[in-house]
N, CA, C and O of each residue as an XYZ file, in Angstrom:
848
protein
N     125.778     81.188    115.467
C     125.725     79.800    115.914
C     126.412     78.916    114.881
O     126.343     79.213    113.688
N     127.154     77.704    115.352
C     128.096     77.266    114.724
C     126.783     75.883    113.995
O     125.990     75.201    114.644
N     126.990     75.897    112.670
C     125.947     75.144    111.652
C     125.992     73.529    112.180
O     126.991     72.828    112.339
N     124.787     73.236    112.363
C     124.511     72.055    112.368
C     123.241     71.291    111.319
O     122.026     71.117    111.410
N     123.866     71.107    110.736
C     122.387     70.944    109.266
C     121.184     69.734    109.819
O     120.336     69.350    109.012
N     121.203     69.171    111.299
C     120.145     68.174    111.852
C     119.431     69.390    112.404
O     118.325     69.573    111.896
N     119.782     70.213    113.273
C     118.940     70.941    114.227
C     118.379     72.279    112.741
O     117.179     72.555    112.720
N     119.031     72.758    111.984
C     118.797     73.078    110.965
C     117.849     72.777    110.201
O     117.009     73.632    109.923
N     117.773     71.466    109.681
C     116.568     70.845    108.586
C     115.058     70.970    109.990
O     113.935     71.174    109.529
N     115.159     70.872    111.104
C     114.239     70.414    112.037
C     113.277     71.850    112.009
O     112.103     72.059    111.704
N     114.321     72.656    112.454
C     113.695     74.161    112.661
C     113.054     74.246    110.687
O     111.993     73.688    110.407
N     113.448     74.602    110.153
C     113.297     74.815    108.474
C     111.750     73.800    108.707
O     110.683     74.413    108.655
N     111.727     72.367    108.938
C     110.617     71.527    108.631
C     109.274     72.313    109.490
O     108.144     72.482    109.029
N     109.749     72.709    110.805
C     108.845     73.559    111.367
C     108.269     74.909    111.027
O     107.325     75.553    111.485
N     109.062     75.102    110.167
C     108.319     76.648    109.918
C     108.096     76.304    108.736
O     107.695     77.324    108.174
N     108.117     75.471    108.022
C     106.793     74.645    107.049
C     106.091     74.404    107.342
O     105.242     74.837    106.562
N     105.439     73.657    108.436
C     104.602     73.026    108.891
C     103.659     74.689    109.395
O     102.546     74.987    108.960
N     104.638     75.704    110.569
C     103.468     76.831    110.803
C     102.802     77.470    109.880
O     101.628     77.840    109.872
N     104.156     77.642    108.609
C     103.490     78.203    107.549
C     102.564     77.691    106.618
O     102.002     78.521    105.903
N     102.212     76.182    106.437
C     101.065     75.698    105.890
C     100.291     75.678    106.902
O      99.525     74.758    106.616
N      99.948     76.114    107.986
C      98.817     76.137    109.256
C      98.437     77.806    109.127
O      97.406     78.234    109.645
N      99.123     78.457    108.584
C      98.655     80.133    108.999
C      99.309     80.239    110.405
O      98.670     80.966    111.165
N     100.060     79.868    110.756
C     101.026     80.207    112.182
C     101.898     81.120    111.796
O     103.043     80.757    112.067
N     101.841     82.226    111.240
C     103.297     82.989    110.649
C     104.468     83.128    111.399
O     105.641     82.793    111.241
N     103.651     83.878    112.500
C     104.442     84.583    114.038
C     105.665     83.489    114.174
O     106.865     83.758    114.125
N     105.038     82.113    114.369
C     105.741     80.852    114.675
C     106.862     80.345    113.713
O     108.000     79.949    113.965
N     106.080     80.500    112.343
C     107.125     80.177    111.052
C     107.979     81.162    110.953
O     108.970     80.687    110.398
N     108.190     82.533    111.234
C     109.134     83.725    110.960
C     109.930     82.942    112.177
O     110.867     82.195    111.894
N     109.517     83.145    113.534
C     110.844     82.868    114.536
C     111.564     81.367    113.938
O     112.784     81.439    113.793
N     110.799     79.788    113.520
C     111.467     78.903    113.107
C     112.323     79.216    111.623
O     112.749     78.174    111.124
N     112.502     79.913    111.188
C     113.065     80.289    109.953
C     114.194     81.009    110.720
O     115.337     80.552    110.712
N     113.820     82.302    111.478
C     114.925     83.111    112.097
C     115.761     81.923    112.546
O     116.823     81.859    111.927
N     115.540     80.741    113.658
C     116.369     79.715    113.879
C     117.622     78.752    112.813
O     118.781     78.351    112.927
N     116.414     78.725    111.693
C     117.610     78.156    110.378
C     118.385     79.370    110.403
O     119.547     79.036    110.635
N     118.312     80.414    110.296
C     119.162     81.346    110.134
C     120.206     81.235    111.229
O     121.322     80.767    111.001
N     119.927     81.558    112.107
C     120.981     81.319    113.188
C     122.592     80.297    112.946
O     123.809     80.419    113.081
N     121.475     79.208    112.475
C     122.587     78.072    112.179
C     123.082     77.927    110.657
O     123.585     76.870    110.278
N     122.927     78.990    109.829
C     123.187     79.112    108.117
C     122.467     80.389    107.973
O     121.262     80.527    107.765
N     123.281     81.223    108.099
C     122.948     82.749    107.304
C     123.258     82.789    106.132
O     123.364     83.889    105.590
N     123.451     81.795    105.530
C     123.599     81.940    103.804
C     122.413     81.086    103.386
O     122.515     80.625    102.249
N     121.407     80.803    104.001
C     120.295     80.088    103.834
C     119.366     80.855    102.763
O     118.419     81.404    103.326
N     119.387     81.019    101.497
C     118.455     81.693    101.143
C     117.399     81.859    101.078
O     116.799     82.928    100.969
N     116.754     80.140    101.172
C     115.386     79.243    100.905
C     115.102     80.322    102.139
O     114.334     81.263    101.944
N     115.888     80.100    103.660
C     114.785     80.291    104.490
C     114.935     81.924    105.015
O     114.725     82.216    106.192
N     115.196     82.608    104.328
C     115.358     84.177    103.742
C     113.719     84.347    103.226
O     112.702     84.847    103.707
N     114.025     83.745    102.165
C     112.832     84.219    101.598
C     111.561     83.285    101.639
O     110.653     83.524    100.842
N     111.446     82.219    102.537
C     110.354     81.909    103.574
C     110.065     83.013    104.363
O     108.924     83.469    104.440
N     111.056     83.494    104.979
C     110.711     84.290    106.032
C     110.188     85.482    106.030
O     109.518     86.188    106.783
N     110.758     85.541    104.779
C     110.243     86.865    104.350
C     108.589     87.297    104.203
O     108.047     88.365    104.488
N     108.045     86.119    103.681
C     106.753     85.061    103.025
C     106.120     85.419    104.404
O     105.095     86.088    104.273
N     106.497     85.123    105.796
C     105.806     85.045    106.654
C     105.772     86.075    107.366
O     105.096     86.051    108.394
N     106.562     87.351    106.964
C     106.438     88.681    107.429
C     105.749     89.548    106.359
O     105.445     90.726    106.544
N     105.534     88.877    105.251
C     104.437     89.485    104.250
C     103.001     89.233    105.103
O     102.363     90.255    105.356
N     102.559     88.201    105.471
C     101.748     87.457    105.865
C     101.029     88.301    107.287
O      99.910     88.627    107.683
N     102.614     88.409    107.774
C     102.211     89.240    109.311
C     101.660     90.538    109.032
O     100.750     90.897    109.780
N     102.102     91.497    107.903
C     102.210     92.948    107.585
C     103.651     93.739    108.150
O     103.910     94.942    108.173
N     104.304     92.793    108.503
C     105.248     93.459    108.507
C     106.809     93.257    107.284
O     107.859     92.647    107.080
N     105.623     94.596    106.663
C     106.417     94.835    104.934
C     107.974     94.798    105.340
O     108.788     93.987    104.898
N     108.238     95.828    106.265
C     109.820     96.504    105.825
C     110.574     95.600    106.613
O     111.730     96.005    106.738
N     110.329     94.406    107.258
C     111.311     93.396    107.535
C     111.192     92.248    106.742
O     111.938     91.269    106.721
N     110.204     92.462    106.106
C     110.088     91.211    104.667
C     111.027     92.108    103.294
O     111.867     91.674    102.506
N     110.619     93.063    103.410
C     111.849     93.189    102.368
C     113.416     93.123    102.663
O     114.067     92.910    101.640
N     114.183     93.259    103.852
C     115.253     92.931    104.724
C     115.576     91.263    104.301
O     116.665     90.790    103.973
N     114.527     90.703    104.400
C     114.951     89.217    104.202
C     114.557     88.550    102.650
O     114.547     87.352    102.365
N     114.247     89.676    101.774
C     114.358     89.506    100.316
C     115.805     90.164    100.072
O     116.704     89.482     99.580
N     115.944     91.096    100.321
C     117.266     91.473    100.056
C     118.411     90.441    100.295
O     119.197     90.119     99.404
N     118.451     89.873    101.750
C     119.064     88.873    101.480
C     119.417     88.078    101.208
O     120.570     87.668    101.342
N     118.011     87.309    100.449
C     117.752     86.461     99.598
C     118.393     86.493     98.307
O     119.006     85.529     97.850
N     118.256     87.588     97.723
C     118.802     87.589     96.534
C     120.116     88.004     96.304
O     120.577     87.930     95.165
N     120.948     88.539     97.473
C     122.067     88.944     97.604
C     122.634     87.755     97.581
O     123.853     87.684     97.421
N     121.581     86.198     97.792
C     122.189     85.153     97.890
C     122.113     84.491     96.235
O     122.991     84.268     95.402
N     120.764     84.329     96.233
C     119.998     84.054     94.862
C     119.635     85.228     94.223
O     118.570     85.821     94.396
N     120.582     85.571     93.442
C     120.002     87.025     92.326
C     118.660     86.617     91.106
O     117.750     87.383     90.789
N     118.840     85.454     90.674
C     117.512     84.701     90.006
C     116.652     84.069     90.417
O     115.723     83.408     89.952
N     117.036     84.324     91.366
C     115.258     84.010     91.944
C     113.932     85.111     91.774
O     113.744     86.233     92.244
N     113.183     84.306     90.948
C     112.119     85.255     90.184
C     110.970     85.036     91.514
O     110.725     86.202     91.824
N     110.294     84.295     92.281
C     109.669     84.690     93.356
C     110.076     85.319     94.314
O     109.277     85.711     95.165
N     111.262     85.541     94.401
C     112.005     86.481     95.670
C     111.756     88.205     95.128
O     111.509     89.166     95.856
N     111.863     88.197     94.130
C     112.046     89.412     93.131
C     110.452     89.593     93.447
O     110.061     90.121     94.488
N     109.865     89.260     92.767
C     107.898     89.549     92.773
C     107.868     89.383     94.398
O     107.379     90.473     94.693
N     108.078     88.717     95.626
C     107.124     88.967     96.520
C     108.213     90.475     97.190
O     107.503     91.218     97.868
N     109.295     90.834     97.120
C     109.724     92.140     97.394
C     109.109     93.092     96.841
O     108.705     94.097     97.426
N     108.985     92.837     95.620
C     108.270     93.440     94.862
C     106.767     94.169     95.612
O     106.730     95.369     95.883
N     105.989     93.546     95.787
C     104.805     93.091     96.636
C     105.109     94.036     97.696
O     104.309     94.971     97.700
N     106.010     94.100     98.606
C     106.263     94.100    100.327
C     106.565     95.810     99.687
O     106.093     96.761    100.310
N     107.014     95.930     98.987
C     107.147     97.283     98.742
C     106.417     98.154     97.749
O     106.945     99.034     97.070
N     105.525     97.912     97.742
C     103.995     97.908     96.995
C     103.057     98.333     97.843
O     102.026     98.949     97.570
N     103.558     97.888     99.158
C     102.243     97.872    100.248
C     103.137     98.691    101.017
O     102.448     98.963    102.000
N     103.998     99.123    101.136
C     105.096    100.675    101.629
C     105.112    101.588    100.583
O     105.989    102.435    100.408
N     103.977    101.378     99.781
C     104.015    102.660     98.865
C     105.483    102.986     98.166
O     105.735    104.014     97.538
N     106.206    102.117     98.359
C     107.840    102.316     97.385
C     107.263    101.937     96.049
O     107.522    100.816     95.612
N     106.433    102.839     95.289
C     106.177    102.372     94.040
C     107.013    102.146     92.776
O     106.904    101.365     91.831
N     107.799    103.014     93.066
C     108.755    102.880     91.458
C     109.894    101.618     92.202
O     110.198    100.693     91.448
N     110.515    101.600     93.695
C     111.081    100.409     93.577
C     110.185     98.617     93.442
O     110.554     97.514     93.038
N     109.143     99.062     93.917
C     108.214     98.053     93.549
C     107.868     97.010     92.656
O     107.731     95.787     92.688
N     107.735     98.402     91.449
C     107.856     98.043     89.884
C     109.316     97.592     89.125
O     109.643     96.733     88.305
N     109.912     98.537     89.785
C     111.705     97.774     89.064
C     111.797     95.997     89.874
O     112.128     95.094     89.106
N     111.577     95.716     90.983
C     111.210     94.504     91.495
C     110.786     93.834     91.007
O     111.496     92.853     90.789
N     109.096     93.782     90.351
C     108.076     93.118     89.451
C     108.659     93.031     88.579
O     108.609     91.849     88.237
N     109.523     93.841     87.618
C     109.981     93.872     86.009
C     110.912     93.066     86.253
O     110.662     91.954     85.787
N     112.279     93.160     86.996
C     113.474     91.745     87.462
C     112.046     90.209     87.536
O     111.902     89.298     86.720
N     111.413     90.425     88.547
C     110.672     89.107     88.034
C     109.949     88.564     86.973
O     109.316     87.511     87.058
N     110.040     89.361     85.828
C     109.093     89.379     84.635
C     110.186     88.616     83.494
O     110.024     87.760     82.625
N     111.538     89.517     84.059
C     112.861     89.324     83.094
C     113.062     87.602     83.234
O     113.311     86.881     82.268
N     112.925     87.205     84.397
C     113.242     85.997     84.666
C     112.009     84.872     84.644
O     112.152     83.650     84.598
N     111.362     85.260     84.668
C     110.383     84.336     84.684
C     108.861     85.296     83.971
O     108.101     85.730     84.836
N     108.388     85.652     82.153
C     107.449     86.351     81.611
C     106.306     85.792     81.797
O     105.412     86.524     81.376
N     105.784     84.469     82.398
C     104.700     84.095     82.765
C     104.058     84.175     83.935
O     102.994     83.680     84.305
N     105.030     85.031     84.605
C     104.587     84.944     86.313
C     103.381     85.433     86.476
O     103.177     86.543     85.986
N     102.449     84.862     87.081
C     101.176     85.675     86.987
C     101.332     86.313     88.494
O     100.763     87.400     88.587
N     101.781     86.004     89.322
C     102.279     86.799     90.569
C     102.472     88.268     90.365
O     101.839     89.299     90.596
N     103.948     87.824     89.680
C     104.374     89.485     89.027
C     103.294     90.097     88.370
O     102.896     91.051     89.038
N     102.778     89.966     87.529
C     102.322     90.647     86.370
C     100.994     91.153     87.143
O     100.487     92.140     86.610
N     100.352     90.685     88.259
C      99.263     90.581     89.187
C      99.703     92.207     90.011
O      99.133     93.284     89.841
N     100.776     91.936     90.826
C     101.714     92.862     91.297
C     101.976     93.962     90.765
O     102.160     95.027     91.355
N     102.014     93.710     89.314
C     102.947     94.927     88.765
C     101.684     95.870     88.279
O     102.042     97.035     88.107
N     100.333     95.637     88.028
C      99.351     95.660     87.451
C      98.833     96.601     88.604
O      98.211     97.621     88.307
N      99.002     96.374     89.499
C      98.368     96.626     91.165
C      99.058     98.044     91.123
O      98.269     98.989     91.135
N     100.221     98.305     91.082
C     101.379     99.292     91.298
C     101.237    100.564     90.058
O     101.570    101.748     90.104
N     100.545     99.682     88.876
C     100.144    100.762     87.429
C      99.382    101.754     87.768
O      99.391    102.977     87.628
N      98.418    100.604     88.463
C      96.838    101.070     88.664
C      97.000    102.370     90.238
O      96.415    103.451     90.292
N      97.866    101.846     91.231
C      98.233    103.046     92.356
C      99.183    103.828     91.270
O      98.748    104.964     91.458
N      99.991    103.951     90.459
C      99.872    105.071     90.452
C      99.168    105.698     88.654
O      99.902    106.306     87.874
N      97.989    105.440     88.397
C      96.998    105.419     87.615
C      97.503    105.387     86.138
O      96.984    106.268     85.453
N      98.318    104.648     85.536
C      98.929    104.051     84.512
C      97.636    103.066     84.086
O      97.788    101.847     84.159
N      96.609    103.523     83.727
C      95.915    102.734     83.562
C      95.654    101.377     82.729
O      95.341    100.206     82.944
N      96.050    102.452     81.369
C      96.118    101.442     80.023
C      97.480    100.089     79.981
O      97.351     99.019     79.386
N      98.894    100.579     80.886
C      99.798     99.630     81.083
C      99.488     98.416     81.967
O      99.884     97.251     81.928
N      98.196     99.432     83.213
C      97.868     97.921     84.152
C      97.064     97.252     83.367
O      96.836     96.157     83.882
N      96.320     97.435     81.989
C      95.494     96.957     81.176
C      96.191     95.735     80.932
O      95.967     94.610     81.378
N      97.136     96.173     80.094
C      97.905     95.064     79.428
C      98.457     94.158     80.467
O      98.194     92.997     80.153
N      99.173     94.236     81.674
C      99.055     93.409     82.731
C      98.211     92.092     83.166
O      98.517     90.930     83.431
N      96.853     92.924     83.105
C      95.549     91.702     83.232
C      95.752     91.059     81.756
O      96.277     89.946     81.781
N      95.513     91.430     80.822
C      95.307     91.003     79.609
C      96.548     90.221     79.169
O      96.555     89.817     78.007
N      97.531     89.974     79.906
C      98.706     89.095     79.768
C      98.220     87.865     80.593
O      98.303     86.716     80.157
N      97.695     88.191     81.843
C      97.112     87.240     83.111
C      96.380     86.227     82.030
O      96.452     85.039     81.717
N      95.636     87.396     81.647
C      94.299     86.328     81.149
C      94.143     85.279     79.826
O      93.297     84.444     79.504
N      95.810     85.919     79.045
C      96.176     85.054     78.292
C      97.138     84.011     78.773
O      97.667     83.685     77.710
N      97.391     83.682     79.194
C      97.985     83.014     80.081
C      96.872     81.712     81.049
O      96.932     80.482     81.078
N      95.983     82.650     81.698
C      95.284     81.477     82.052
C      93.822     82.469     82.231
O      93.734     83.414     83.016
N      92.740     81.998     81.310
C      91.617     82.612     81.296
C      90.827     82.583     82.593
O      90.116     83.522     82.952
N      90.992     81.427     83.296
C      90.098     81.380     84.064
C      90.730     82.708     85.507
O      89.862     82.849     86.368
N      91.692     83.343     85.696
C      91.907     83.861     86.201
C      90.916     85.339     86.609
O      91.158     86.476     86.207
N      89.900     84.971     87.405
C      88.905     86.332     87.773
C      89.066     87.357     88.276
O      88.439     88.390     88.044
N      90.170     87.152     89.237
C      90.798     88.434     89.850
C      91.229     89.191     88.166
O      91.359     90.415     88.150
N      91.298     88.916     87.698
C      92.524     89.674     86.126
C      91.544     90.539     85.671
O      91.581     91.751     85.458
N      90.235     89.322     85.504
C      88.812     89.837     84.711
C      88.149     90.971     85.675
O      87.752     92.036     85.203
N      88.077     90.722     86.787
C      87.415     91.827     87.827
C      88.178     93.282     87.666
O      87.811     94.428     87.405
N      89.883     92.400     88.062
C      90.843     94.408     87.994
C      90.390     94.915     86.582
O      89.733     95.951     86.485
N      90.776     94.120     85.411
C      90.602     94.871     84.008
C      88.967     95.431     84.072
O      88.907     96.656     83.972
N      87.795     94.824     84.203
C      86.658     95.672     84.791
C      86.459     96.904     85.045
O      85.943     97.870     84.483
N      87.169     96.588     86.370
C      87.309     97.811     87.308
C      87.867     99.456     86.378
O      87.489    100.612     86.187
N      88.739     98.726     86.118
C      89.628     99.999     85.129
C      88.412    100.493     83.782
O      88.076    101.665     83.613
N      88.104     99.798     83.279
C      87.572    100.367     82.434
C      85.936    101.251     82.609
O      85.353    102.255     82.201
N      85.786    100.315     83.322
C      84.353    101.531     84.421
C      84.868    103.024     85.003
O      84.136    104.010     85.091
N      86.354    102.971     85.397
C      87.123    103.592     85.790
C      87.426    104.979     84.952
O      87.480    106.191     85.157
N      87.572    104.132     83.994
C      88.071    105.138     82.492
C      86.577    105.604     81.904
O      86.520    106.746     81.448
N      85.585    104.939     81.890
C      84.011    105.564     81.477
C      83.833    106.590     82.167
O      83.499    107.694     81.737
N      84.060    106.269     83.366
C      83.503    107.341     84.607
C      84.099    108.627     84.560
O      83.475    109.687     84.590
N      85.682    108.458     84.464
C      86.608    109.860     83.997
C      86.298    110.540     82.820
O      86.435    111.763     82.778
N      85.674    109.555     81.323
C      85.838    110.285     80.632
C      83.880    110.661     80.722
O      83.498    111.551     79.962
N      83.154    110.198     81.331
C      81.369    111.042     80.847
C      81.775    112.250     82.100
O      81.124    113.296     82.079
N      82.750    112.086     83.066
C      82.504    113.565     83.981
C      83.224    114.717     83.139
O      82.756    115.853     83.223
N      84.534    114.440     82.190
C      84.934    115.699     81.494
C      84.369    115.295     79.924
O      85.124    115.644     79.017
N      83.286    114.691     79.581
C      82.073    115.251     78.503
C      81.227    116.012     79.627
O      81.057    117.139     79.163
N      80.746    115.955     80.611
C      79.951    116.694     81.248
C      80.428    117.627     81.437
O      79.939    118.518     80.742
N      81.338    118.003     82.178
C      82.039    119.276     81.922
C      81.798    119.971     80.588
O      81.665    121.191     80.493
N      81.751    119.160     79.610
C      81.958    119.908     78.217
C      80.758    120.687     78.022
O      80.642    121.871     77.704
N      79.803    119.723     78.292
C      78.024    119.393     77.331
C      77.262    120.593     78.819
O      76.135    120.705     78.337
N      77.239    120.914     79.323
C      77.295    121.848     80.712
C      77.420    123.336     80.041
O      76.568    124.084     80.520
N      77.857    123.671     79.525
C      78.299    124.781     78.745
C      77.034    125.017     77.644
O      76.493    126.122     77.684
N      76.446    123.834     76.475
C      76.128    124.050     76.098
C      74.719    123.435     75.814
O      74.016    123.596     74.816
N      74.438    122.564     77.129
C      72.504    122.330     76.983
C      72.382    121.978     78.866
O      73.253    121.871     79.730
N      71.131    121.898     78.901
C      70.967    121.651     80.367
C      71.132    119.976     80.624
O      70.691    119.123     79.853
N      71.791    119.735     81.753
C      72.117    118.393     81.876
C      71.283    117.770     82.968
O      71.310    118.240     84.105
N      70.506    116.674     82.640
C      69.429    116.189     83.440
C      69.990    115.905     84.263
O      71.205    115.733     84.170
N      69.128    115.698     85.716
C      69.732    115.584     86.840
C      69.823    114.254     87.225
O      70.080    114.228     88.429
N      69.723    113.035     86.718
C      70.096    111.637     86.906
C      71.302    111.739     86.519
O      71.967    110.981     87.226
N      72.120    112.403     85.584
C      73.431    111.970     84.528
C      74.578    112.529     86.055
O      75.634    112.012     86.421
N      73.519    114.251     86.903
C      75.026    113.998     87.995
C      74.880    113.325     89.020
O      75.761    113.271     89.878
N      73.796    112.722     89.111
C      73.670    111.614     90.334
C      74.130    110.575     89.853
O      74.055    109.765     90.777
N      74.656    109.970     88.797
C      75.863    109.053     88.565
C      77.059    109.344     88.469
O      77.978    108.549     88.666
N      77.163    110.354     88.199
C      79.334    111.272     88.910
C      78.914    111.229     90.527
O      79.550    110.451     91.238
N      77.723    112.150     91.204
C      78.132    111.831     92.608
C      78.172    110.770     93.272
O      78.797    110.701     94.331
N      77.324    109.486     92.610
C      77.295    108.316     93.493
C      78.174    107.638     92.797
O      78.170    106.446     93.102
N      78.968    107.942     91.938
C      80.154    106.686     91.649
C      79.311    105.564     90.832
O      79.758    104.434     90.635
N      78.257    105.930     90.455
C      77.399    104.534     89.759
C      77.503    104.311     88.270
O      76.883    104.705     87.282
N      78.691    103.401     88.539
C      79.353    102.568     87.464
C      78.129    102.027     86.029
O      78.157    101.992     84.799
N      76.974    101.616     87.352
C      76.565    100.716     86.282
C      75.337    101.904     85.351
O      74.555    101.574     84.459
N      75.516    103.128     85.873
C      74.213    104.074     85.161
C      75.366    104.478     84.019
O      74.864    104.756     82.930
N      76.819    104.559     84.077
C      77.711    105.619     82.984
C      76.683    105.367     81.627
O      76.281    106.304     80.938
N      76.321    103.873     81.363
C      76.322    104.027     79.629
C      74.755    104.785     79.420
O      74.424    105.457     78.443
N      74.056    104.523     80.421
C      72.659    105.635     80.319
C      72.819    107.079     80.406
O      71.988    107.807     79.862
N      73.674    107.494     80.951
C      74.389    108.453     81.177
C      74.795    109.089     80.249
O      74.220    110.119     79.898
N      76.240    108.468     79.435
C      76.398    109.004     78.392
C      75.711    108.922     77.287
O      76.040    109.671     76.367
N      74.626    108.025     77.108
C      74.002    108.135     76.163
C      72.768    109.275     76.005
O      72.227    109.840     75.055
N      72.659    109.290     77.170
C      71.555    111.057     77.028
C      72.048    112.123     76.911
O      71.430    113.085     76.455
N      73.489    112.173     77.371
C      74.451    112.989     76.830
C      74.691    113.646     75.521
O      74.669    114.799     75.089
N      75.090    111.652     74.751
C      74.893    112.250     73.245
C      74.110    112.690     72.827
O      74.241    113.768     72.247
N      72.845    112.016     72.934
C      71.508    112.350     72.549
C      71.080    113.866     72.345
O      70.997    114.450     71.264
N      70.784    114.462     73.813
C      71.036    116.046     73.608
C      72.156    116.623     73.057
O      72.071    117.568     72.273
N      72.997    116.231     73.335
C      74.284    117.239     72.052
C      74.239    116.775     70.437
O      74.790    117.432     69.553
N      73.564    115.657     70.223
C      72.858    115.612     68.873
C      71.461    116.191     68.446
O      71.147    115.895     67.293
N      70.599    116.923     69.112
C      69.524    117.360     69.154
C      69.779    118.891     69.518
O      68.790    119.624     69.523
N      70.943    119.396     69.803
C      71.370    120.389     69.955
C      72.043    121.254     68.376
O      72.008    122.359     67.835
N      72.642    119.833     68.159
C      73.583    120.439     67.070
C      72.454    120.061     65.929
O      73.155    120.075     64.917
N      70.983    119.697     65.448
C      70.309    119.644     64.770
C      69.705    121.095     65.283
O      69.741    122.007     64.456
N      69.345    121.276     66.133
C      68.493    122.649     66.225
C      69.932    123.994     66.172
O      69.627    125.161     66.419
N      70.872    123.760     65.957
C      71.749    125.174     65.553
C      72.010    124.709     64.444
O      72.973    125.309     63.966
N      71.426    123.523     63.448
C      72.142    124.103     62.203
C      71.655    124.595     61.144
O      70.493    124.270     60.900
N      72.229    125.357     60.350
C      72.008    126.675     59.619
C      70.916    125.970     58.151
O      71.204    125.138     57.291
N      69.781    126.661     58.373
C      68.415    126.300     57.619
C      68.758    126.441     56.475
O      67.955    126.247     55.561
């Protein structure tokens, strides 16, 4: 369609308007319209894209990041929400090269670093999604999602490491039966009772084998 920048700005104002309402469906087709009349539109590329994140439909939101940045290569939110769209298509390593271009350009993004943290943690990089949150949270403390994921991980990492001490301590004293009803139920909040009866008997163990 041959550009007319009135019928242009109109459609563009409308799929602002759906997209601050939660209308996506509506804001993707009024964006597709700016397009029609300016395919070098990048803004409304990567609106649109925004509103096919929104829909779940990842792999045509990344289609209209690509073109986005084929338009705008520095654009650091175009970079992080592709990033994102292919995060949730399990494209993990392009995901992360995505998040890191938005990190290059913009190191405060808490988007990215949110994103990229998400992508550590799928594929269990634990201690790197650490530093992720712990960038978030320097950055802006009050951020809870940061405080909850970093949480999560480290309950995460208790839990992995009292099931291979149990494994260990199994071998060499009897292990009360509360310590595996917190490996089978996943109960985060018993690990430190847990491992602490752990130690306990393998210190009461290694007092009764040692040599009189």
């Amino acid at each position: 369609m041959i550009g007319n920048s009135q019928e242009s700005r109109m459609w563009y104002n409308r799929g602002r308007f759906f997209s601050d309402t939660g209308e996506y469906d509506r804001a993707a087709l009024c964006y597709g319209r700016v397009l029609e009349y300016d395919p070098r539109d990048a803004r409304a590329w990567r609106r649109r894209g925004f509103a096919l994140i929104k829909l779940e439909r990842f792999d045509e939101a990344v289609v209209c990041y690509e073109r986005a940045l084929e338009l705008d290569p520095g654009d650091a939110v175009a970079w992080q929400r592709k990033g994102f769209a292919l995060g949730k298509l399990r494209r993990l390593a392009e995901a992360k090269s995505c998040l890191d271009r938005a990190l290059a350009l913009n190191p405060s993004s808490i988007g990215a670093l949110h994103g990229k943290g998400w992508v550590l943690v799928a594929e269990r990089r634990y201690d790197e999604a650490m530093r992720c949150y712990d960038r978030i949270l320097a950055i802006d403390p009050d951020r809870d999602f940061a405080r909850w994921n970093r949480q999560r991980i480290l309950e995460h990492k208790a839990f992995r490491k009292l099931a291979a001490d149990v494994g260990e301590a199994e071998k060499v004293v009897k292990i009360p039966a509360f310590v595996y009803e917190v490996l089978e139920n996943r109960d985060y909040g018993g690990i430190d009772r847990a491992s602490a009866a752990l130690s306990e008997l393998l210190a009461e163990r290694s007092v009764d084998t040692a040599p009189g």
